[in-house]
PDB file of C-alpha atoms and ligand atoms in Angstrom:
ATOM      1  CA  MET A 253       0.095   0.102  -0.006  1.00  0.00           C
ATOM      2  CA  ASN A 254       1.100   3.459  -0.902  1.00  0.00           C
ATOM      3  CA  PRO A 255       0.931   5.267   2.646  1.00  0.00           C
ATOM      4  CA  THR A 256       0.910   8.827   0.737  1.00  0.00           C
ATOM      5  CA  HIS A 257      -2.175  10.588   0.485  1.00  0.00           C
ATOM      6  CA  PRO A 258      -2.545  11.317  -3.653  1.00  0.00           C
ATOM      7  CA  LEU A 259      -3.400  15.206  -2.603  1.00  0.00           C
ATOM      8  CA  PHE A 260       0.592  15.139  -0.877  1.00  0.00           C
ATOM      9  CA  ASP A 261       1.559  13.009  -3.862  1.00  0.00           C
ATOM     10  CA  LEU A 262       4.550  14.228  -5.831  1.00  0.00           C
ATOM     11  CA  ALA A 263       5.567  11.229  -8.379  1.00  0.00           C
ATOM     12  CA  GLY A 264       6.463  12.319 -11.812  1.00  0.00           C
ATOM     13  CA  ARG A 265       6.399  16.480 -11.008  1.00  0.00           C
ATOM     14  CA  THR A 266      10.018  18.148 -11.418  1.00  0.00           C
ATOM     15  CA  ALA A 267      10.829  20.812  -8.612  1.00  0.00           C
ATOM     16  CA  LEU A 268      13.672  23.389  -9.328  1.00  0.00           C
ATOM     17  CA  ILE A 269      14.699  24.701  -5.767  1.00  0.00           C
ATOM     18  CA  THR A 270      17.413  27.988  -5.848  1.00  0.00           C
ATOM     19  CA  GLY A 271      20.000  27.953  -3.693  1.00  0.00           C
ATOM     20  CA  SER A 272      19.405  24.467  -2.556  1.00  0.00           C
ATOM     21  CA  SER A 273      22.965  23.206  -1.851  1.00  0.00           C
ATOM     22  CA  GLN A 274      22.846  23.296   2.065  1.00  0.00           C
ATOM     23  CA  GLY A 275      20.870  24.282   4.661  1.00  0.00           C
ATOM     24  CA  ILE A 276      16.793  25.395   4.143  1.00  0.00           C
ATOM     25  CA  GLY A 277      17.179  25.095   0.433  1.00  0.00           C
ATOM     26  CA  LEU A 278      18.550  21.309   0.773  1.00  0.00           C
ATOM     27  CA  ALA A 279      16.401  20.170   3.268  1.00  0.00           C
ATOM     28  CA  LEU A 280      13.081  21.560   1.258  1.00  0.00           C
ATOM     29  CA  ALA A 281      15.323  19.436  -2.154  1.00  0.00           C
ATOM     30  CA  ARG A 282      15.024  16.390   0.150  1.00  0.00           C
ATOM     31  CA  GLY A 283      11.812  16.707   1.463  1.00  0.00           C
ATOM     32  CA  LEU A 284      10.326  17.247  -2.111  1.00  0.00           C
ATOM     33  CA  GLY A 285      12.136  14.087  -3.294  1.00  0.00           C
ATOM     34  CA  GLN A 286      11.165  11.987  -0.835  1.00  0.00           C
ATOM     35  CA  ALA A 287       7.592  13.029  -1.810  1.00  0.00           C
ATOM     36  CA  GLY A 288       8.526  11.445  -5.203  1.00  0.00           C
ATOM     37  CA  ALA A 289       8.981  14.535  -6.600  1.00  0.00           C
ATOM     38  CA  GLY A 290      12.585  14.879  -9.471  1.00  0.00           C
ATOM     39  CA  ILE A 291      15.090  17.321  -7.480  1.00  0.00           C
ATOM     40  CA  VAL A 292      17.018  20.138  -9.623  1.00  0.00           C
ATOM     41  CA  LEU A 293      19.276  21.653  -7.387  1.00  0.00           C
ATOM     42  CA  ASN A 294      21.180  25.428  -7.847  1.00  0.00           C
ATOM     43  CA  GLY A 295      23.929  27.231  -6.010  1.00  0.00           C
ATOM     44  CA  ARG A 296      27.028  28.888  -7.277  1.00  0.00           C
ATOM     45  CA  ASP A 297      29.848  27.159  -6.136  1.00  0.00           C
ATOM     46  CA  GLN A 298      30.130  23.989  -8.269  1.00  0.00           C
ATOM     47  CA  ALA A 299      31.768  21.946  -5.736  1.00  0.00           C
ATOM     48  CA  ARG A 300      29.078  22.523  -3.031  1.00  0.00           C
ATOM     49  CA  LEU A 301      26.428  21.608  -5.715  1.00  0.00           C
ATOM     50  CA  ALA A 302      27.691  18.637  -6.432  1.00  0.00           C
ATOM     51  CA  ALA A 303      28.670  17.124  -2.749  1.00  0.00           C
ATOM     52  CA  ALA A 304      24.663  17.932  -1.822  1.00  0.00           C
ATOM     53  CA  ALA A 305      23.928  16.310  -5.172  1.00  0.00           C
ATOM     54  CA  ALA A 306      25.818  13.251  -4.179  1.00  0.00           C
ATOM     55  CA  THR A 307      24.174  13.019  -0.538  1.00  0.00           C
ATOM     56  CA  LEU A 308      20.489  12.988  -1.818  1.00  0.00           C
ATOM     57  CA  ARG A 309      21.562  10.298  -4.734  1.00  0.00           C
ATOM     58  CA  ALA A 310      22.905   8.368  -1.730  1.00  0.00           C
ATOM     59  CA  ASP A 311      19.189   8.587  -0.270  1.00  0.00           C
ATOM     60  CA  GLY A 312      18.087   7.222  -3.561  1.00  0.00           C
ATOM     61  CA  LEU A 313      16.763  10.471  -4.997  1.00  0.00           C
ATOM     62  CA  ASN A 314      16.360  11.260  -8.783  1.00  0.00           C
ATOM     63  CA  VAL A 315      18.422  14.549  -8.721  1.00  0.00           C
ATOM     64  CA  ALA A 316      19.912  16.954 -11.305  1.00  0.00           C
ATOM     65  CA  THR A 317      21.806  20.046 -11.190  1.00  0.00           C
ATOM     66  CA  ALA A 318      21.898  23.618 -12.153  1.00  0.00           C
ATOM     67  CA  ALA A 319      25.016  26.134 -11.283  1.00  0.00           C
ATOM     68  CA  PHE A 320      23.440  29.442 -11.965  1.00  0.00           C
ATOM     69  CA  ASP A 321      23.474  32.915 -10.149  1.00  0.00           C
ATOM     70  CA  VAL A 322      19.969  33.921  -9.557  1.00  0.00           C
ATOM     71  CA  THR A 323      21.245  37.301 -10.201  1.00  0.00           C
ATOM     72  CA  ASP A 324      22.413  37.055 -13.664  1.00  0.00           C
ATOM     73  CA  ALA A 325      19.467  37.376 -16.265  1.00  0.00           C
ATOM     74  CA  PRO A 326      21.182  35.703 -19.002  1.00  0.00           C
ATOM     75  CA  ALA A 327      22.463  33.151 -16.906  1.00  0.00           C
ATOM     76  CA  ILE A 328      18.829  32.062 -15.491  1.00  0.00           C
ATOM     77  CA  ALA A 329      17.156  31.898 -19.278  1.00  0.00           C
ATOM     78  CA  ASN A 330      20.163  29.574 -20.325  1.00  0.00           C
ATOM     79  CA  ALA A 331      19.672  26.832 -17.177  1.00  0.00           C
ATOM     80  CA  VAL A 332      15.789  27.164 -17.420  1.00  0.00           C
ATOM     81  CA  THR A 333      15.933  26.184 -21.256  1.00  0.00           C
ATOM     82  CA  ARG A 334      18.585  23.707 -20.185  1.00  0.00           C
ATOM     83  CA  ILE A 335      16.798  22.576 -17.381  1.00  0.00           C
ATOM     84  CA  GLU A 336      13.157  22.145 -19.506  1.00  0.00           C
ATOM     85  CA  THR A 337      14.948  20.600 -22.731  1.00  0.00           C
ATOM     86  CA  GLU A 338      17.379  17.929 -21.004  1.00  0.00           C
ATOM     87  CA  VAL A 339      15.437  16.999 -17.605  1.00  0.00           C
ATOM     88  CA  ALA A 340      12.375  18.146 -17.682  1.00  0.00           C
ATOM     89  CA  PRO A 341       9.467  20.750 -17.299  1.00  0.00           C
ATOM     90  CA  ILE A 342       9.960  22.465 -14.806  1.00  0.00           C
ATOM     91  CA  ASP A 343       6.131  21.741 -12.282  1.00  0.00           C
ATOM     92  CA  ILE A 344       7.541  23.298  -8.776  1.00  0.00           C
ATOM     93  CA  LEU A 345       9.750  26.313  -8.604  1.00  0.00           C
ATOM     94  CA  VAL A 346      11.260  27.272  -4.887  1.00  0.00           C
ATOM     95  CA  ASN A 347      12.319  30.720  -4.899  1.00  0.00           C
ATOM     96  CA  ASN A 348      14.705  30.449  -2.052  1.00  0.00           C
ATOM     97  CA  ALA A 349      18.172  31.310  -2.675  1.00  0.00           C
ATOM     98  CA  GLY A 350      19.142  34.586   0.026  1.00  0.00           C
ATOM     99  CA  ILE A 351      21.961  36.173   1.656  1.00  0.00           C
ATOM    100  CA  GLN A 352      22.214  38.537   4.699  1.00  0.00           C
ATOM    101  CA  ARG A 353      24.163  41.565   4.652  1.00  0.00           C
ATOM    102  CA  ARG A 354      23.844  43.001   8.217  1.00  0.00           C
ATOM    103  CA  ALA A 355      24.556  46.836   8.840  1.00  0.00           C
ATOM    104  CA  LEU A 356      23.029  49.642  10.683  1.00  0.00           C
ATOM    105  CA  LEU A 357      21.113  51.775   7.853  1.00  0.00           C
ATOM    106  CA  THR A 358      23.519  55.024   8.555  1.00  0.00           C
ATOM    107  CA  ASP A 359      26.641  52.652   7.616  1.00  0.00           C
ATOM    108  CA  MET A 360      25.167  50.255   5.118  1.00  0.00           C
ATOM    109  CA  THR A 361      27.197  51.034   1.729  1.00  0.00           C
ATOM    110  CA  GLU A 362      24.877  50.945  -1.544  1.00  0.00           C
ATOM    111  CA  GLU A 363      26.747  47.143  -2.161  1.00  0.00           C
ATOM    112  CA  GLN A 364      25.202  46.095   0.707  1.00  0.00           C
ATOM    113  CA  TRP A 365      21.429  47.550  -0.099  1.00  0.00           C
ATOM    114  CA  ARG A 366      21.841  46.279  -3.763  1.00  0.00           C
ATOM    115  CA  THR A 367      23.468  42.943  -3.234  1.00  0.00           C
ATOM    116  CA  VAL A 368      20.886  41.961  -0.988  1.00  0.00           C
ATOM    117  CA  LEU A 369      17.827  43.618  -2.786  1.00  0.00           C
ATOM    118  CA  ASP A 370      18.841  41.728  -5.947  1.00  0.00           C
ATOM    119  CA  THR A 371      19.369  38.580  -4.314  1.00  0.00           C
ATOM    120  CA  ASN A 372      16.077  38.157  -2.524  1.00  0.00           C
ATOM    121  CA  LEU A 373      14.051  39.989  -4.371  1.00  0.00           C
ATOM    122  CA  THR A 374      14.689  40.285  -7.957  1.00  0.00           C
ATOM    123  CA  SER A 375      16.073  37.206  -8.117  1.00  0.00           C
ATOM    124  CA  ALA A 376      12.422  35.506  -7.574  1.00  0.00           C
ATOM    125  CA  PHE A 377      11.041  38.263 -10.635  1.00  0.00           C
ATOM    126  CA  LEU A 378      14.069  36.766 -13.120  1.00  0.00           C
ATOM    127  CA  VAL A 379      13.495  33.170 -12.701  1.00  0.00           C
ATOM    128  CA  CYS A 380       9.633  33.419 -12.592  1.00  0.00           C
ATOM    129  CA  ARG A 381      10.316  35.429 -15.965  1.00  0.00           C
ATOM    130  CA  GLN A 382      11.509  32.177 -17.527  1.00  0.00           C
ATOM    131  CA  VAL A 383       9.349  29.444 -15.803  1.00  0.00           C
ATOM    132  CA  ALA A 384       6.285  30.909 -15.463  1.00  0.00           C
ATOM    133  CA  PRO A 385       5.712  31.268 -19.295  1.00  0.00           C
ATOM    134  CA  ARG A 386       6.709  28.265 -19.711  1.00  0.00           C
ATOM    135  CA  MET A 387       4.142  26.829 -16.902  1.00  0.00           C
ATOM    136  CA  ILE A 388       1.244  29.085 -17.994  1.00  0.00           C
ATOM    137  CA  ALA A 389       1.418  27.451 -21.930  1.00  0.00           C
ATOM    138  CA  ARG A 390       1.042  23.921 -19.693  1.00  0.00           C
ATOM    139  CA  LYS A 391      -1.567  25.462 -17.536  1.00  0.00           C
ATOM    140  CA  ARG A 392      -0.558  24.243 -14.441  1.00  0.00           C
ATOM    141  CA  GLY A 393       2.659  25.127 -11.543  1.00  0.00           C
ATOM    142  CA  LYS A 394       3.481  25.873  -8.443  1.00  0.00           C
ATOM    143  CA  ILE A 395       5.907  28.815  -6.815  1.00  0.00           C
ATOM    144  CA  ILE A 396       6.755  29.302  -3.626  1.00  0.00           C
ATOM    145  CA  ASN A 397       9.111  31.855  -2.373  1.00  0.00           C
ATOM    146  CA  ILE A 398      10.503  31.720   0.448  1.00  0.00           C
ATOM    147  CA  CYS A 399       9.739  34.905   2.727  1.00  0.00           C
ATOM    148  CA  SER A 400      10.969  35.591   6.400  1.00  0.00           C
ATOM    149  CA  MET A 401       9.306  36.833   9.779  1.00  0.00           C
ATOM    150  CA  MET A 402      11.189  40.135   8.371  1.00  0.00           C
ATOM    151  CA  SER A 403       8.697  40.088   5.936  1.00  0.00           C
ATOM    152  CA  GLU A 404       6.419  41.734   8.788  1.00  0.00           C
ATOM    153  CA  VAL A 405       8.539  42.799  11.675  1.00  0.00           C
ATOM    154  CA  SER A 406      12.409  44.420  11.560  1.00  0.00           C
ATOM    155  CA  ARG A 407      15.341  44.157  13.636  1.00  0.00           C
ATOM    156  CA  PRO A 408      18.034  47.117  13.609  1.00  0.00           C
ATOM    157  CA  SER A 409      21.061  46.182  11.388  1.00  0.00           C
ATOM    158  CA  ILE A 410      18.728  44.106   8.668  1.00  0.00           C
ATOM    159  CA  ALA A 411      16.616  46.873   6.584  1.00  0.00           C
ATOM    160  CA  ASN A 412      18.104  45.563   3.338  1.00  0.00           C
ATOM    161  CA  TYR A 413      17.314  42.416   4.051  1.00  0.00           C
ATOM    162  CA  CYS A 414      13.633  43.460   5.510  1.00  0.00           C
ATOM    163  CA  ALA A 415      12.654  45.844   2.380  1.00  0.00           C
ATOM    164  CA  ALA A 416      13.400  42.314  -0.011  1.00  0.00           C
ATOM    165  CA  LYS A 417      10.924  39.819   1.931  1.00  0.00           C
ATOM    166  CA  GLY A 418       8.519  42.489   2.361  1.00  0.00           C
ATOM    167  CA  GLY A 419       8.928  42.579  -1.553  1.00  0.00           C
ATOM    168  CA  LEU A 420       8.772  39.251  -1.703  1.00  0.00           C
ATOM    169  CA  LYS A 421       5.507  38.795   0.119  1.00  0.00           C
ATOM    170  CA  MET A 422       4.026  41.516  -1.870  1.00  0.00           C
ATOM    171  CA  LEU A 423       5.802  40.203  -5.365  1.00  0.00           C
ATOM    172  CA  THR A 424       4.116  36.874  -4.039  1.00  0.00           C
ATOM    173  CA  ARG A 425       0.632  37.954  -3.976  1.00  0.00           C
ATOM    174  CA  ALA A 426       1.323  40.012  -7.780  1.00  0.00           C
ATOM    175  CA  MET A 427       2.442  36.967  -9.096  1.00  0.00           C
ATOM    176  CA  ALA A 428      -0.557  35.099  -7.626  1.00  0.00           C
ATOM    177  CA  THR A 429      -3.323  37.424  -8.933  1.00  0.00           C
ATOM    178  CA  GLU A 430      -1.647  37.631 -12.538  1.00  0.00           C
ATOM    179  CA  TRP A 431      -1.244  33.867 -12.645  1.00  0.00           C
ATOM    180  CA  ALA A 432      -3.709  32.124 -10.639  1.00  0.00           C
ATOM    181  CA  GLY A 433      -6.166  31.926 -14.077  1.00  0.00           C
ATOM    182  CA  SER A 434      -3.854  30.154 -15.751  1.00  0.00           C
ATOM    183  CA  ASN A 435      -3.950  27.020 -13.060  1.00  0.00           C
ATOM    184  CA  LEU A 436      -0.550  28.298 -11.043  1.00  0.00           C
ATOM    185  CA  GLN A 437      -0.458  28.406  -7.331  1.00  0.00           C
ATOM    186  CA  VAL A 438       1.850  30.827  -6.326  1.00  0.00           C
ATOM    187  CA  ASN A 439       2.541  31.069  -2.509  1.00  0.00           C
ATOM    188  CA  ALA A 440       5.149  31.993   0.048  1.00  0.00           C
ATOM    189  CA  ILE A 441       7.136  30.633   3.458  1.00  0.00           C
ATOM    190  CA  GLY A 442       7.797  32.753   5.869  1.00  0.00           C
ATOM    191  CA  PRO A 443      10.504  30.849   8.270  1.00  0.00           C
ATOM    192  CA  GLY A 444      11.362  31.897  11.897  1.00  0.00           C
ATOM    193  CA  TYR A 445      14.590  31.614  12.961  1.00  0.00           C
ATOM    194  CA  PHE A 446      16.067  28.576  11.837  1.00  0.00           C
ATOM    195  CA  LYS A 447      19.661  27.356  12.499  1.00  0.00           C
ATOM    196  CA  THR A 448      21.642  27.272   9.040  1.00  0.00           C
ATOM    197  CA  GLU A 449      25.063  29.097   7.795  1.00  0.00           C
ATOM    198  CA  LEU A 450      23.065  32.482   7.457  1.00  0.00           C
ATOM    199  CA  THR A 451      21.897  32.513  10.876  1.00  0.00           C
ATOM    200  CA  LYS A 452      25.120  31.101  12.499  1.00  0.00           C
ATOM    201  CA  PRO A 453      26.832  34.505  13.731  1.00  0.00           C
ATOM    202  CA  LEU A 454      23.300  35.179  15.508  1.00  0.00           C
ATOM    203  CA  VAL A 455      23.686  30.845  16.850  1.00  0.00           C
ATOM    204  CA  GLU A 456      26.872  32.155  18.193  1.00  0.00           C
ATOM    205  CA  ASN A 457      25.524  35.095  19.581  1.00  0.00           C
ATOM    206  CA  VAL A 458      24.905  34.028  23.215  1.00  0.00           C
ATOM    207  CA  GLU A 459      22.978  36.988  24.141  1.00  0.00           C
ATOM    208  CA  PHE A 460      20.640  36.705  21.017  1.00  0.00           C
ATOM    209  CA  ASN A 461      20.584  32.803  21.429  1.00  0.00           C
ATOM    210  CA  ASP A 462      19.328  33.582  24.454  1.00  0.00           C
ATOM    211  CA  TRP A 463      16.933  36.192  23.667  1.00  0.00           C
ATOM    212  CA  ILE A 464      15.300  34.147  20.757  1.00  0.00           C
ATOM    213  CA  CYS A 465      14.591  31.375  22.257  1.00  0.00           C
ATOM    214  CA  LYS A 466      12.667  33.549  24.954  1.00  0.00           C
ATOM    215  CA  ARG A 467      10.978  35.670  22.611  1.00  0.00           C
ATOM    216  CA  THR A 468       9.910  32.608  20.315  1.00  0.00           C
ATOM    217  CA  PRO A 469       7.043  30.490  22.177  1.00  0.00           C
ATOM    218  CA  ALA A 470       8.062  27.115  21.106  1.00  0.00           C
ATOM    219  CA  GLY A 471      11.303  28.459  22.858  1.00  0.00           C
ATOM    220  CA  ARG A 472      14.137  26.970  20.509  1.00  0.00           C
ATOM    221  CA  TRP A 473      15.265  27.380  16.828  1.00  0.00           C
ATOM    222  CA  GLY A 474      13.508  25.522  14.700  1.00  0.00           C
ATOM    223  CA  ASN A 475      15.035  22.988  12.365  1.00  0.00           C
ATOM    224  CA  PRO A 476      15.307  23.240   8.533  1.00  0.00           C
ATOM    225  CA  ASP A 477      12.915  19.785   8.346  1.00  0.00           C
ATOM    226  CA  GLU A 478      10.172  21.301  10.095  1.00  0.00           C
ATOM    227  CA  LEU A 479       9.588  23.476   6.566  1.00  0.00           C
ATOM    228  CA  ILE A 480       9.131  20.668   4.586  1.00  0.00           C
ATOM    229  CA  GLY A 481       5.582  19.666   5.571  1.00  0.00           C
ATOM    230  CA  THR A 482       4.252  23.025   4.288  1.00  0.00           C
ATOM    231  CA  THR A 483       6.428  22.825   1.525  1.00  0.00           C
ATOM    232  CA  ILE A 484       4.746  19.734  -0.206  1.00  0.00           C
ATOM    233  CA  TYR A 485       1.283  21.044   0.874  1.00  0.00           C
ATOM    234  CA  LEU A 486       2.313  23.985  -0.915  1.00  0.00           C
ATOM    235  CA  ALA A 487       3.724  21.953  -3.970  1.00  0.00           C
ATOM    236  CA  ALA A 488       1.150  19.406  -4.346  1.00  0.00           C
ATOM    237  CA  PRO A 489      -2.636  19.187  -5.600  1.00  0.00           C
ATOM    238  CA  ALA A 490      -3.593  19.307  -1.934  1.00  0.00           C
ATOM    239  CA  SER A 491      -3.327  23.259  -2.396  1.00  0.00           C
ATOM    240  CA  ASN A 492      -4.786  23.500  -6.029  1.00  0.00           C
ATOM    241  CA  PHE A 493      -7.263  26.802  -4.505  1.00  0.00           C
ATOM    242  CA  VAL A 494      -4.709  28.383  -2.555  1.00  0.00           C
ATOM    243  CA  ASN A 495      -3.293  31.271  -3.696  1.00  0.00           C
ATOM    244  CA  GLY A 496      -1.072  34.381  -2.775  1.00  0.00           C
ATOM    245  CA  GLN A 497      -1.063  32.793   1.272  1.00  0.00           C
ATOM    246  CA  ILE A 498       1.922  33.597   3.195  1.00  0.00           C
ATOM    247  CA  ILE A 499       2.379  30.515   5.615  1.00  0.00           C
ATOM    248  CA  TYR A 500       4.756  31.632   8.616  1.00  0.00           C
ATOM    249  CA  VAL A 501       6.467  28.728  10.121  1.00  0.00           C
ATOM    250  CA  ASP A 502       7.905  30.358  13.388  1.00  0.00           C
ATOM    251  CA  GLY A 503       7.272  28.593  16.474  1.00  0.00           C
ATOM    252  CA  GLY A 504       4.744  31.594  17.207  1.00  0.00           C
ATOM    253  CA  VAL A 505       6.794  34.416  16.902  1.00  0.00           C
ATOM    254  CA  LEU A 506       5.190  36.488  15.035  1.00  0.00           C
ATOM    255  CA  ALA A 507       1.736  35.264  17.201  1.00  0.00           C
ATOM    256  CA  SER A 508       2.776  36.841  20.415  1.00  0.00           C
ATOM    257  CA  LEU A 509       4.270  40.064  21.857  1.00  0.00           C
TER     258      LEU A 509
HETATM  259  P1  NAP B 120      22.067  29.650   3.778  1.00  0.00           P
HETATM  260  O1  NAP B 120      22.434  28.265   4.380  1.00  0.00           O
HETATM  261  O2  NAP B 120      23.119  30.449   3.613  1.00  0.00           O
HETATM  262  O3  NAP B 120      22.509  28.764   2.257  1.00  0.00           O
HETATM  263  C1  NAP B 120      22.108  29.909   1.210  1.00  0.00           C
HETATM  264  C2  NAP B 120      22.221  29.325  -0.263  1.00  0.00           C
HETATM  265  O4  NAP B 120      21.825  29.847  -1.070  1.00  0.00           O
HETATM  266  C3  NAP B 120      23.346  28.130  -0.866  1.00  0.00           C
HETATM  267  O5  NAP B 120      22.690  26.989  -1.130  1.00  0.00           O
HETATM  268  C4  NAP B 120      24.020  29.133  -1.263  1.00  0.00           C
HETATM  269  O6  NAP B 120      24.993  28.738  -2.408  1.00  0.00           O
HETATM  270  C5  NAP B 120      22.598  29.839  -2.397  1.00  0.00           C
HETATM  271  N1  NAP B 120      22.749  30.911  -2.886  1.00  0.00           N
HETATM  272  C6  NAP B 120      22.922  32.286  -2.279  1.00  0.00           C
HETATM  273  N2  NAP B 120      23.551  33.281  -3.226  1.00  0.00           N
HETATM  274  C7  NAP B 120      23.133  32.884  -4.239  1.00  0.00           C
HETATM  275  C8  NAP B 120      22.860  33.349  -5.702  1.00  0.00           C
HETATM  276  N3  NAP B 120      23.113  34.683  -6.125  1.00  0.00           N
HETATM  277  N4  NAP B 120      22.484  32.746  -6.728  1.00  0.00           N
HETATM  278  C9  NAP B 120      22.279  31.291  -6.722  1.00  0.00           C
HETATM  279  N5  NAP B 120      22.117  30.441  -5.119  1.00  0.00           N
HETATM  280  C10 NAP B 120      22.903  31.697  -4.389  1.00  0.00           C
HETATM  281  O7  NAP B 120      20.847  30.062   3.981  1.00  0.00           O
HETATM  282  P2  NAP B 120      19.454  29.396   4.631  1.00  0.00           P
HETATM  283  O8  NAP B 120      19.312  30.131   5.960  1.00  0.00           O
HETATM  284  O9  NAP B 120      19.254  28.311   3.712  1.00  0.00           O
HETATM  285  O10 NAP B 120      18.150  30.431   4.023  1.00  0.00           O
HETATM  286  C11 NAP B 120      17.712  30.001   2.551  1.00  0.00           C
HETATM  287  C12 NAP B 120      16.648  31.262   2.368  1.00  0.00           C
HETATM  288  O11 NAP B 120      15.610  31.119   3.829  1.00  0.00           O
HETATM  289  C13 NAP B 120      16.734  32.521   2.116  1.00  0.00           C
HETATM  290  O12 NAP B 120      16.147  33.451   1.038  1.00  0.00           O
HETATM  291  C14 NAP B 120      16.760  33.328   3.939  1.00  0.00           C
HETATM  292  O13 NAP B 120      16.716  34.278   3.763  1.00  0.00           O
HETATM  293  C15 NAP B 120      15.463  32.467   4.135  1.00  0.00           C
HETATM  294  N6  NAP B 120      15.166  32.229   5.524  1.00  0.00           N
HETATM  295  C16 NAP B 120      16.155  31.741   6.237  1.00  0.00           C
HETATM  296  C17 NAP B 120      15.855  31.702   8.008  1.00  0.00           C
HETATM  297  C18 NAP B 120      16.831  31.293   8.867  1.00  0.00           C
HETATM  298  O14 NAP B 120      16.580  31.205  10.023  1.00  0.00           O
HETATM  299  N7  NAP B 120      17.890  30.577   8.126  1.00  0.00           N
HETATM  300  C19 NAP B 120      14.830  32.075   8.422  1.00  0.00           C
HETATM  301  C20 NAP B 120      13.804  33.048   7.053  1.00  0.00           C
HETATM  302  C21 NAP B 120      14.009  33.281   5.856  1.00  0.00           C
HETATM  303  P3  NAP B 120      25.934  29.612  -3.459  1.00  0.00           P
HETATM  304  O15 NAP B 120      26.691  30.453  -2.159  1.00  0.00           O
HETATM  305  O16 NAP B 120      26.955  28.270  -3.582  1.00  0.00           O
HETATM  306  O17 NAP B 120      25.206  30.022  -4.587  1.00  0.00           O
END
């Protein structure tokens, strides 16, 4: 007996997850693969990408790789064309690649501002500009944008990141508005604090670590695997009438003062 409910079955689907050579993206890729999807991993560092692909293949998953920079429009166009012709049509796109460049606004350089906006917000527009028209032609597609609690609230030193993630929340709604009629479902996930390379400076900061554990009703950091269930739901037929939603997976932070 197949234990997977058909509403959550991703067999025969192909998912491109940007920024999936480590951290949250890699966890989501593994989860989507375990739910039956073929996986296309992405990142800039070829060696890290190859190592990530090897770990998923060792788990028996069907994995391809596509090294490209999500801020580089011509590279994205080439990669998406190659994936669609040599791997498979993309049914599921997870716009996950993201970076952090912390600085107080008065000290923030133009480079820190632009790099974070380009990588965390403009990237979703650029990748979707290649993938969405193909999904629209097929009248089927799932797009999941990885937002943040910083789509709603802020802290000192991350204004660039907040502007990008707030923008990504509204871009999600705009995409849903334009593409729902073509049977694309565009939604987002807003993770709370999860232990990855991105948050390493925060995990290692004893004062911050104590504060976030007290501030989070669940009393702890999240594990990237705890984002998999929501991702499978938003990638699967179970969410076929869900559009423009941002689901926060944050241990209750945004629900509490
Ligand atoms: P991470 O561990 O630093 O991983 C980031 C991934 O993105 C890496 O695979 C990296 O590979 C790739 N990447 C970065 N820039 C890229 C670019 N220009 N083009 C292609 N790939 C690129 O980060 P993470 O914590 O897993 O975060 C993943 C996403 O979740 C981000 O959007 C982040 O904002 C969001 N998020 C994280 C948390 C958290 O607590 N960790 C909370 C809320 C939201 P290369 O460097 O090799 O390119």
